[in-house]
CSV table of C-alpha atoms and ligand atoms in Angstrom, one decimal:
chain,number,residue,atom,x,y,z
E,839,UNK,CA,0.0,0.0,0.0
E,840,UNK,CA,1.5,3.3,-1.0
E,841,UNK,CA,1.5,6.5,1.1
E,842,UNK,CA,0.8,10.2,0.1
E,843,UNK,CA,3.5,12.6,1.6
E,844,UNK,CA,0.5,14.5,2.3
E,845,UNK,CA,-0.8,11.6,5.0
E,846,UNK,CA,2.5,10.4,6.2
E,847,UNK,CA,3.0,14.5,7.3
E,848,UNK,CA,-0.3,14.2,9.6
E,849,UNK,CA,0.6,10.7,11.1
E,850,UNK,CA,2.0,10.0,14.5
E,851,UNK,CA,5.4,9.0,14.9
E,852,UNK,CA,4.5,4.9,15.2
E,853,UNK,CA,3.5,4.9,11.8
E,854,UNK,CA,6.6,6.8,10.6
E,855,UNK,CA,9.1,4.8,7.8
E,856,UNK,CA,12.1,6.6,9.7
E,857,UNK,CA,13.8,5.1,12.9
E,858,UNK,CA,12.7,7.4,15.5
E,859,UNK,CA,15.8,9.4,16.1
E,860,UNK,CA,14.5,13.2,14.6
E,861,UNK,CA,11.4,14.0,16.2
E,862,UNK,CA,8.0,14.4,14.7
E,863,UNK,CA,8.9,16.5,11.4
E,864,UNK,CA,7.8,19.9,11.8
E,865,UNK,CA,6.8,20.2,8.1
E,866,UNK,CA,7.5,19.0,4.8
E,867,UNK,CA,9.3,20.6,2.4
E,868,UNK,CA,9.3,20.2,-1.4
E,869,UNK,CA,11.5,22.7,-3.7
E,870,UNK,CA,13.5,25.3,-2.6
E,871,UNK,CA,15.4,28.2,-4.3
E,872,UNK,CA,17.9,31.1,-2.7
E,873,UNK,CA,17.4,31.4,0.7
E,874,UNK,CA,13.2,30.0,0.1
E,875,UNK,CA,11.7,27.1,0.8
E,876,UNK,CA,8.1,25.6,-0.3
E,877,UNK,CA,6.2,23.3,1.4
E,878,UNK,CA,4.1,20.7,0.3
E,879,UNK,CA,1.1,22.8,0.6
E,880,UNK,CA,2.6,25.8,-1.5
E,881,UNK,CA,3.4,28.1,1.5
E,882,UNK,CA,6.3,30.0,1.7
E,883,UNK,CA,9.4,30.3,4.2
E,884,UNK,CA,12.6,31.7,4.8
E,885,UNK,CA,15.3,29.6,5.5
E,886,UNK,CA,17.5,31.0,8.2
E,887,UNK,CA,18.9,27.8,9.2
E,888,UNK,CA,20.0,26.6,5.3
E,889,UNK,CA,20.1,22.9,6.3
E,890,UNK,CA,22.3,23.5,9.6
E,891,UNK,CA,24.8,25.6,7.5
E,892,UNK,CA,24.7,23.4,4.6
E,893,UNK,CA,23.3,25.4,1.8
E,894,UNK,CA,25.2,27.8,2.2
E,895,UNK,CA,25.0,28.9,-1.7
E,896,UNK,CA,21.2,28.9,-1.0
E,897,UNK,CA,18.5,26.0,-2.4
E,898,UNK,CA,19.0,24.6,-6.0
E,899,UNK,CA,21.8,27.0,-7.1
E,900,UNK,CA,21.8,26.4,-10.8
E,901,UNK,CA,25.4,26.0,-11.0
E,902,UNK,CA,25.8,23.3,-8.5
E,903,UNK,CA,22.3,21.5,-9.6
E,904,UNK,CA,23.9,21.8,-13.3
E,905,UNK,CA,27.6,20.2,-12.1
E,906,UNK,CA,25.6,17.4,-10.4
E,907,UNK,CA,23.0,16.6,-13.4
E,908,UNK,CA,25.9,16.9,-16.1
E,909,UNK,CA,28.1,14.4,-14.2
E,910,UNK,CA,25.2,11.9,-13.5
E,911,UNK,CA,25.1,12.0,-17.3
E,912,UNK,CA,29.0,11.4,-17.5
E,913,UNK,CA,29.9,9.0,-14.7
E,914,UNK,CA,29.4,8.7,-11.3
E,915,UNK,CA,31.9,6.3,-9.8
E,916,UNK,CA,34.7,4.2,-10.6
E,917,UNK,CA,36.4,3.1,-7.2
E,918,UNK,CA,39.2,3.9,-5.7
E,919,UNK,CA,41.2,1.4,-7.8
E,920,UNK,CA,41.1,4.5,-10.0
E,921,UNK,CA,41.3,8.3,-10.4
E,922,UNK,CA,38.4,10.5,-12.1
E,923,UNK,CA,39.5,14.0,-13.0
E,924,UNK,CA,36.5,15.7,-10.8
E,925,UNK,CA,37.9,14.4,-7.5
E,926,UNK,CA,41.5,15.1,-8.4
E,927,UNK,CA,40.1,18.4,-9.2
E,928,UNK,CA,38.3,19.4,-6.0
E,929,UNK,CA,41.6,18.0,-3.8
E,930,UNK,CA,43.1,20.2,-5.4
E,931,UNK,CA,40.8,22.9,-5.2
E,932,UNK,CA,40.7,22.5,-1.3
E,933,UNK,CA,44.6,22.1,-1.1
E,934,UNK,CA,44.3,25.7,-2.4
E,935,UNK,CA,42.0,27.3,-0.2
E,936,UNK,CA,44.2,25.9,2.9
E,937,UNK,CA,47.4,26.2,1.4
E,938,UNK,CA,46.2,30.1,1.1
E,939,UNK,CA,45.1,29.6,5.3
E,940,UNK,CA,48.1,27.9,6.7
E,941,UNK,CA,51.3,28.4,4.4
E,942,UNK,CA,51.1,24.1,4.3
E,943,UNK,CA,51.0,22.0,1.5
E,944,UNK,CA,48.2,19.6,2.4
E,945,UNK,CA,46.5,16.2,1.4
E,946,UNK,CA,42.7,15.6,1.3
E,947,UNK,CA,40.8,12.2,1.7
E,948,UNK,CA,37.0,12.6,0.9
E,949,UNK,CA,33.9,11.1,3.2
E,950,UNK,CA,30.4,11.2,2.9
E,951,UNK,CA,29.5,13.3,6.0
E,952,UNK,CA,31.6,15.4,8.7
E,953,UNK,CA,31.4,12.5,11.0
E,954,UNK,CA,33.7,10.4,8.5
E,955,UNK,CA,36.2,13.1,7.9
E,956,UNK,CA,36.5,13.3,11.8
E,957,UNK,CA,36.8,9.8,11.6
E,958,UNK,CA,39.8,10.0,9.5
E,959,UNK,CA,41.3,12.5,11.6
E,960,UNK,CA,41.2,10.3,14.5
E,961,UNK,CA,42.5,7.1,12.9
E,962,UNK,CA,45.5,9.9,11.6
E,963,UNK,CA,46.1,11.2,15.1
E,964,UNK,CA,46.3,7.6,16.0
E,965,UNK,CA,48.5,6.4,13.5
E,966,UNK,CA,50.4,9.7,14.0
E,967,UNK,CA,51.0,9.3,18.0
E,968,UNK,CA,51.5,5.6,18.1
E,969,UNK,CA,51.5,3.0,20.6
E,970,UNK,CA,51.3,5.0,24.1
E,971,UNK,CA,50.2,8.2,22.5
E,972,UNK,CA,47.1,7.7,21.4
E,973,UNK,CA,44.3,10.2,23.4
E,974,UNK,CA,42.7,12.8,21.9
E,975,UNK,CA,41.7,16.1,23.9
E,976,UNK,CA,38.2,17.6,23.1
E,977,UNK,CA,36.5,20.5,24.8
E,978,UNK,CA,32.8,19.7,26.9
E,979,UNK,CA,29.6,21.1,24.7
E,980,UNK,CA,31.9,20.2,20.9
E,981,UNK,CA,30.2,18.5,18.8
E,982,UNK,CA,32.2,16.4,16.5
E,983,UNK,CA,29.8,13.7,15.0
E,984,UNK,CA,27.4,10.4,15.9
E,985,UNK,CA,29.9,7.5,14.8
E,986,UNK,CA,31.2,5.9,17.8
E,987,UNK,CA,34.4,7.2,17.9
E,988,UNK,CA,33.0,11.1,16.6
E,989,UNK,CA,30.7,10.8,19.7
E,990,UNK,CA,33.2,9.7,22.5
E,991,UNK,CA,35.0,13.1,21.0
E,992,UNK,CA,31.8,14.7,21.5
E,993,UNK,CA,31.9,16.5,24.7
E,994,UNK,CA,28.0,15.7,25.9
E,995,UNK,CA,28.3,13.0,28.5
E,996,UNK,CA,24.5,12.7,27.7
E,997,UNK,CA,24.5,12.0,24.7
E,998,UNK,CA,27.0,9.0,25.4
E,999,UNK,CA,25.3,7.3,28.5
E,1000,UNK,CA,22.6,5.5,26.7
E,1001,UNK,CA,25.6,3.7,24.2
E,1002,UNK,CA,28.0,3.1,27.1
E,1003,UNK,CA,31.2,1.7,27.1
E,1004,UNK,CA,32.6,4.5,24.9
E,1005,UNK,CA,35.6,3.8,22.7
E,1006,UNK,CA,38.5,5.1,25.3
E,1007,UNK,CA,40.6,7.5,24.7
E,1008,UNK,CA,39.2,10.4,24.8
E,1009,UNK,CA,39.4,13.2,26.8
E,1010,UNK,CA,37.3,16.0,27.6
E,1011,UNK,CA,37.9,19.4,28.6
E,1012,UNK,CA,36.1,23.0,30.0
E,1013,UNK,CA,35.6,25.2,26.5
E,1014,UNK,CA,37.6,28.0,26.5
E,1015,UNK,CA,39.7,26.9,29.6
E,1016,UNK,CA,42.9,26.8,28.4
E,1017,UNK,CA,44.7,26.3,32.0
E,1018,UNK,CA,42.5,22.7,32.1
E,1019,UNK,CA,43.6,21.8,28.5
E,1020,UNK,CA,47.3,23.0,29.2
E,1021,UNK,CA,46.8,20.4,32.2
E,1022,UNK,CA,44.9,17.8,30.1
E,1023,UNK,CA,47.5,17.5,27.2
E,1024,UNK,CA,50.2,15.2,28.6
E,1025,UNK,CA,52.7,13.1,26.9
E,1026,UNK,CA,49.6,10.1,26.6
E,1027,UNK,CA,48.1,12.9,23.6
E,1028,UNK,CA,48.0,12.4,20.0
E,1029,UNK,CA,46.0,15.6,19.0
E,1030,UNK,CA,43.3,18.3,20.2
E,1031,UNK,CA,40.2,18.3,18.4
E,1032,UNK,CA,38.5,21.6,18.2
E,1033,UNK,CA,35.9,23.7,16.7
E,1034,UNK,CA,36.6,27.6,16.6
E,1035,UNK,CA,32.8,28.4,17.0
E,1036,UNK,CA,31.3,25.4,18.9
E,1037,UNK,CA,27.6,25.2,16.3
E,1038,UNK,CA,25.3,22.8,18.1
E,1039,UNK,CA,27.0,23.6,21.7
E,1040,UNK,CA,24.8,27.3,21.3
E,1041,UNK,CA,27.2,29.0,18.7
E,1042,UNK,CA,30.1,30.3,20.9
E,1043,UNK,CA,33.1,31.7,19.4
E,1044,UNK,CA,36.5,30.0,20.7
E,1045,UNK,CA,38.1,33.1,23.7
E,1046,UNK,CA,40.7,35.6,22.2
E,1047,UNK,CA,43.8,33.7,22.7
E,1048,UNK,CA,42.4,30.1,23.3
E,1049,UNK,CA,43.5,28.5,19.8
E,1050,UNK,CA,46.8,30.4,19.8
E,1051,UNK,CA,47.4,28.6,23.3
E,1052,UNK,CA,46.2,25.1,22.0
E,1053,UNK,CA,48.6,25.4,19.1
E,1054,UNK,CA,50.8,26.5,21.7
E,1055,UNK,CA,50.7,23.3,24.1
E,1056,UNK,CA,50.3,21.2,21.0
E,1057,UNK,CA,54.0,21.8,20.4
E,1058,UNK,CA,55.2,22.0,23.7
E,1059,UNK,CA,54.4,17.6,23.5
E,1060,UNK,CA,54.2,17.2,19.5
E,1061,UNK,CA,50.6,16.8,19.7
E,1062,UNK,CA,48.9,17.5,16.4
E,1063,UNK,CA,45.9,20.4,16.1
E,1064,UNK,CA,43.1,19.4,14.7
E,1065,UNK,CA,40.4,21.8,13.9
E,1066,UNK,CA,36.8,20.7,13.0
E,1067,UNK,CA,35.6,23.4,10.4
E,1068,UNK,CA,32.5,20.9,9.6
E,1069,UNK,CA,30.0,24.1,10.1
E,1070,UNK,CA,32.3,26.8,10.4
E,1071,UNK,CA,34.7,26.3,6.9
E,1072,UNK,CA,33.8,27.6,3.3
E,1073,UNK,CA,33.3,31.4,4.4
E,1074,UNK,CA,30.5,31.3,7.1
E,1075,UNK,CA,32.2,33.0,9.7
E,1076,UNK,CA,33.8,35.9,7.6
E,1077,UNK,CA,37.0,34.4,7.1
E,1078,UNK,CA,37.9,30.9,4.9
E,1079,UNK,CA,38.2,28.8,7.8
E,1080,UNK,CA,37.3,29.9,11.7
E,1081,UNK,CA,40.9,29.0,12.9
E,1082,UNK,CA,42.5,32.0,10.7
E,1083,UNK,CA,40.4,34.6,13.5
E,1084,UNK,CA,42.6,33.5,15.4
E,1085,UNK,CA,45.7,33.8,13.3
E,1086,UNK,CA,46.9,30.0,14.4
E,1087,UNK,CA,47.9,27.0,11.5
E,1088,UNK,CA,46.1,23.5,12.3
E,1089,UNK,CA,47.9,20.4,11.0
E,1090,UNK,CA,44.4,18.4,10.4
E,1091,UNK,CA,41.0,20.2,9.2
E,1092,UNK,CA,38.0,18.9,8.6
E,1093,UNK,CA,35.1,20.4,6.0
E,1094,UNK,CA,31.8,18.8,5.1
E,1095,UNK,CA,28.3,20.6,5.7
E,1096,UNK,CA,28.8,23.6,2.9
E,1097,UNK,CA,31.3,21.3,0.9
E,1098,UNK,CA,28.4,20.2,-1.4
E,1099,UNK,CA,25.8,22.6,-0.9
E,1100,UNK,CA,23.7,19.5,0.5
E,1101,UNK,CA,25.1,16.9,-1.9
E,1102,UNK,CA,26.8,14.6,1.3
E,1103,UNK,CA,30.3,14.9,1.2
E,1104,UNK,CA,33.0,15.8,3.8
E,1105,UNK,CA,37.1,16.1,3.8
E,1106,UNK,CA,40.0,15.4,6.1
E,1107,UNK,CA,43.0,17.6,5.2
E,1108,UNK,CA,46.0,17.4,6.6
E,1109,UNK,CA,49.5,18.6,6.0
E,1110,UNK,CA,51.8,16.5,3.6
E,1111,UNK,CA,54.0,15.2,6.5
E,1112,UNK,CA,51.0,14.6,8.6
E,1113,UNK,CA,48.8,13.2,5.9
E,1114,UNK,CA,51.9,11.0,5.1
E,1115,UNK,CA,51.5,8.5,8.5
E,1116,UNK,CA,49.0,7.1,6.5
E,1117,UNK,CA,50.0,3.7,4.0
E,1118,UNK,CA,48.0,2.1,1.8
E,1119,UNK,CA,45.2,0.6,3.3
E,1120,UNK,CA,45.1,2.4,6.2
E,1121,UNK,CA,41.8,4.0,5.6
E,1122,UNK,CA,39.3,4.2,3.0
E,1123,UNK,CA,35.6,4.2,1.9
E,1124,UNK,CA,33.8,2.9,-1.3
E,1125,UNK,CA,32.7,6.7,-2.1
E,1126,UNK,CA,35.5,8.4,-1.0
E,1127,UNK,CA,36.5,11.1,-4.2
E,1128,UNK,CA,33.2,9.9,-5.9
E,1129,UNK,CA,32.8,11.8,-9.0
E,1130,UNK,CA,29.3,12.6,-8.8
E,1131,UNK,CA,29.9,14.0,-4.9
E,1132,UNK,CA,33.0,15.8,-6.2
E,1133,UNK,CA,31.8,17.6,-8.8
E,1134,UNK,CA,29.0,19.3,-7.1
E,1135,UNK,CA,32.4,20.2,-4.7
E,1136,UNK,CA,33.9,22.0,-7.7
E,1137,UNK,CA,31.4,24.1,-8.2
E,1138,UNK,CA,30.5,25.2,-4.7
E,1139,UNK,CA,34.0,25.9,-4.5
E,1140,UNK,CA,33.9,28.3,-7.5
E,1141,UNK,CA,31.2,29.8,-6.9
E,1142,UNK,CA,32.1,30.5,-3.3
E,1143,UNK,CA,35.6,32.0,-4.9
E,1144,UNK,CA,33.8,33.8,-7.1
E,1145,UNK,CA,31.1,35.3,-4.5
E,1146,UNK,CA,34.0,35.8,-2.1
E,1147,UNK,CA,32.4,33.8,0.4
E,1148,UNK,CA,34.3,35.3,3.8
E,1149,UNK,CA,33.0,39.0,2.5
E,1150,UNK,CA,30.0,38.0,1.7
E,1151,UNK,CA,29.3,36.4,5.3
E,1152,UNK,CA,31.0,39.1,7.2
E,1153,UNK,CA,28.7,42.0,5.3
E,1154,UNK,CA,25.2,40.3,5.6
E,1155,UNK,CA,26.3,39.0,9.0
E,1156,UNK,CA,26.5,42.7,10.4
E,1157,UNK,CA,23.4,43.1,8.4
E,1158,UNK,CA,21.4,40.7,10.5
E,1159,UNK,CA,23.2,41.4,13.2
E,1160,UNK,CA,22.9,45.2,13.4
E,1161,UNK,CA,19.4,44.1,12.6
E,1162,UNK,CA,18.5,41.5,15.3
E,1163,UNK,CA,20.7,44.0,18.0
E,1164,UNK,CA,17.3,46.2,17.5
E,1165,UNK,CA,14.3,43.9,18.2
E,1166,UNK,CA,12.7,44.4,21.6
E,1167,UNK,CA,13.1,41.2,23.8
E,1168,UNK,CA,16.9,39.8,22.1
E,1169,UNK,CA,18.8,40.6,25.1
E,1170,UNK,CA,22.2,39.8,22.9
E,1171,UNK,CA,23.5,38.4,19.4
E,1172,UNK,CA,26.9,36.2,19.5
E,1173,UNK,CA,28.6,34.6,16.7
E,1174,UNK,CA,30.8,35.2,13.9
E,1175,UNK,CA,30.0,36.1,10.4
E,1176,UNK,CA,26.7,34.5,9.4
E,1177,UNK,CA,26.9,32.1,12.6
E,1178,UNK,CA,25.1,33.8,15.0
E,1179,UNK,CA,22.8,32.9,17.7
E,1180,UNK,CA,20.6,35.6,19.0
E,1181,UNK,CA,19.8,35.1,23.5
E,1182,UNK,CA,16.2,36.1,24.1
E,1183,UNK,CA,15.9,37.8,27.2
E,1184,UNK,CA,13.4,35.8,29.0
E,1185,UNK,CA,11.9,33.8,26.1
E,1186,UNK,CA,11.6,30.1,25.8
E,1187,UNK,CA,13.3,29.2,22.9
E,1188,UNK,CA,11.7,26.0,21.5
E,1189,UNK,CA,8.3,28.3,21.8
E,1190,UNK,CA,9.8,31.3,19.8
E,1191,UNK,CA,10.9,28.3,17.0
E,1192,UNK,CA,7.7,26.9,16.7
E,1193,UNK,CA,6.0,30.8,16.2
E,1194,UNK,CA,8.5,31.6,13.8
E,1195,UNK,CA,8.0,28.5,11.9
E,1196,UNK,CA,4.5,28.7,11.5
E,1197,UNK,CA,4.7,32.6,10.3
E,1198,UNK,CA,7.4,31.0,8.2
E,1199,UNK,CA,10.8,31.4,8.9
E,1200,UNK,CA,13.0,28.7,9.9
E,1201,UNK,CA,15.7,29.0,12.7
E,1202,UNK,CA,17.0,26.4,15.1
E,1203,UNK,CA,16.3,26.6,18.9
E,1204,UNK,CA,19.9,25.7,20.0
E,1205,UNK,CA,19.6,26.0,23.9
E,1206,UNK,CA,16.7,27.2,26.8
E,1207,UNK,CA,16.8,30.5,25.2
E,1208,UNK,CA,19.0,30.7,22.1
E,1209,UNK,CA,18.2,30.5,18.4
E,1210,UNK,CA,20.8,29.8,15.8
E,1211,UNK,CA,20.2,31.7,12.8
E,1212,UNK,CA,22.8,30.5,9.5
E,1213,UNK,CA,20.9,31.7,6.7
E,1214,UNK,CA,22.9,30.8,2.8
E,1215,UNK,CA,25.7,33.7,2.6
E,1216,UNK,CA,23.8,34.8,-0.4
E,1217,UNK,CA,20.5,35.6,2.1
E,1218,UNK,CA,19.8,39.2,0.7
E,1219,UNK,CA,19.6,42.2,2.9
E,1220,UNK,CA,15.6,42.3,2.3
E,1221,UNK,CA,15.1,38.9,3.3
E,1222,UNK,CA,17.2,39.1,6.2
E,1223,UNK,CA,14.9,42.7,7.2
E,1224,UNK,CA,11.7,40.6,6.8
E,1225,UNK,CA,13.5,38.2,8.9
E,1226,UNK,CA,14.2,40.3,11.7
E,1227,UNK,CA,10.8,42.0,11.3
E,1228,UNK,CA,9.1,38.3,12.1
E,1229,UNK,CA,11.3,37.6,15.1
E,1230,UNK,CA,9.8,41.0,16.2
E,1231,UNK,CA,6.5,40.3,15.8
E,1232,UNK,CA,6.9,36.9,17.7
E,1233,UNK,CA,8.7,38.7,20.3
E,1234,UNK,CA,6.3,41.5,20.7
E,1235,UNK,CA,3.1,38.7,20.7
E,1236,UNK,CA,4.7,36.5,23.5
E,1237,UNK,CA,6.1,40.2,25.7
E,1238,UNK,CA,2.3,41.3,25.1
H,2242,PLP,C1,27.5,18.7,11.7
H,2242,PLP,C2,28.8,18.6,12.4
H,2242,PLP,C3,29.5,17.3,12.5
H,2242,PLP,C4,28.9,16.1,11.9
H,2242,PLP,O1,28.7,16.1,10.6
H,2242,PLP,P1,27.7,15.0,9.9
H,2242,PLP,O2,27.7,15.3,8.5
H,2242,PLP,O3,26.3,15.2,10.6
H,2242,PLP,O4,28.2,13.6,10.3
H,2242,PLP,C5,30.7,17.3,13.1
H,2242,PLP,N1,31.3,18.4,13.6
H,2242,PLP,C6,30.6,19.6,13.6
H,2242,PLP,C7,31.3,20.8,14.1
H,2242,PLP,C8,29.4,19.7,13.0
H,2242,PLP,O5,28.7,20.9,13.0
């Protein structure tokens, strides 16, 4: 018996084909286009959320959805037995945005989601320390992926409890505590893990001088630094990569979320002599460097280049931030670029989600009384004023 999208959107969750990790679905979407979205009764919404700063070129951007179609029409995998020109291409292409970062000549292995590149940072660290050195250092509230080994390096003891024994080895630290992590990274360490805006932890921006002192203590034992740019790479916080706010070179980096633009695909850099602990058969996955996933990576990458990306996020960013800093009942805005969470002074934040969503704009309640807002970098300053004129009106409603 088949099922209308219509009537699996107004059953209950027992009659759901998905396992029942997500929730009940808020609402279901059908098309999309810039920074819009359509459901599947026609009505509109702004997307201030982009896919948890996926889309970060905006919904069906013809010259990703072009790359993609033209490939499916060419080839779409061969194996790693063999190269394709697409996925030699995009290394290459990210090789060049991080040589431009860190001075480093890097290599790339490509994954299928941010959880797999952080994977293959953590089997490099491994490799890397060797036999006595093999903890990794991660602060409390990262987020760094639901794998096994990506959630023991996640830094929410709740979130581990109900899958107990973790994989040891890991080791968790205060955020932005770098007296603890000075402490915390003995001889035992292979590398520190760390995102320079923790995303799902409630969007907050790494302390002036915290990274500098990782990098710091990362020498002082010859651990590596690895930085997880999964939601904060490709532009969104005003820069290329987070970690160059704070003027510090990582040895490992991961990218995945904005990498495709919502085609799944993720990276593991590292630098050459990092990158080169690794042998053959060490690591890999059937879809790594697939050409289909790769070339929708080669044309996010141009058009980020040719948008300028970092300028882009740093100018609407102010936008909706100068814009947010005026409504009546946001007691602050944090974040960087087009990462920003906005604190509601006395507002409960799942309730202010739900009012948004059903006047139609789409945020992300990301703790008691935050909202993360990570519209596309190509959000225009209109739809970022009706934006901020809806939180308003929800604001004003629940003050009232
Ligand atoms: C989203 C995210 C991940 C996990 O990526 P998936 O593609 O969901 O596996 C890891 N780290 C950070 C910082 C993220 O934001």
């Amino acid at each position: 018996m088949s099922t209308s999208v219509h009537e699996f959107d107004t059953r209950g969750l027992d009659q759901c084909p998905f396992m029942p990790v997500f929730g009940a679905p808020a609402v279901m979407f059908e098309r999309g286009r810039g920074t819009e979205l359509w459901d599947v009764d026609g009505k509109r919404y702004l997307d201030f959320l982009a896919g948890i700063a996926v889309v970060s070129l905006g919904h069906a951007h013809p010259a990703v959805a072009d790359a993609i179609a033209r490939q499916a029409g060419q080839l779409l995998h061969v194996s790693n037995f063999f190269a394709n020109p697409v996925a030699t291409a995009a290394a290459i292409g990210i090789n060049d945005l991080l040589a431009d970062a860190t001075g480093e000549a890097g290599q790339v292995f490509f994954t299928n989601s941010g959880a797999e590149a952080n994977e293959c940072a953590l089997k490099l660290a491994r490799k890397f320390g060797g036999r006595g050195r093999h903890v990794v250092v991660s602060a409390f509230g990262s987020f760094h992926g639901r794998t096994l080994a990506t959630l023991a390096a996640t830094g929410q003891p709740s979130k581990h409890e109900p899958f107990q024994p973790m994989p040891d080895g890991f080791r968790h630290v205060a955020w932005g505590d770098l007296d603890a992590l000075t402490a915390a990274v003995d001889p035992t360490v292979a590398a520190v893990l760390i995102e320079p805006v923790q995303g799902e932890g409630g969007v907050h921006p790494a302390p002036e001088g915290y990274l500098a002192g990782i990098r710091r203590r990362c020498d002082e034992v010859g651990a590596l630094l690895m930085v997880d740019e999964i939601q904060t790479g490709l532009g969104r916080t005003g820069r290329w990569f987070g970690f160059e706010h704070a003027g510090v070179v990582p040895d490992v980096v991961t990218l995945a979320k904005a990498l495709g633009n919502g085609m799944p695909v993720g990276a593991c850099w590292a630098r050459r002599d990092v990158a080169g602990v690794f042998q053959p058969g060490d690591h890999g996955s059937t879809y790594s460097g697939t050409a289909i996933a790769t070339a929708a990576v080669n044309a996010v990458l141009a058009e980020l280049r040719r948008l300028d990306a970092p300028a882009l996020a740093t100018a609407r960013g102010q936008h909706l931030r100068d814009a947010l800093t005026a409504v009546p009942g946001v007691a602050g805005v944090r974040g960087l670029g087009l990462l920003l969470a906005v604190e509601l002074d006395g507002h409960d934040a799942p309730t202010v989600y739900r009012a948004l969503l059903d006047r139609g704009l789409i945020t992300n309640a990301v703790g008691p009384t935050a909202l993360r807002l990570a519209p596309p970098l190509t959000v225009t300053t209109a739809e970022i004023d009706e934006a901020a004129a809806l939180i308003a009106a929800v604001l004003g409603e629940a003050a009232a």
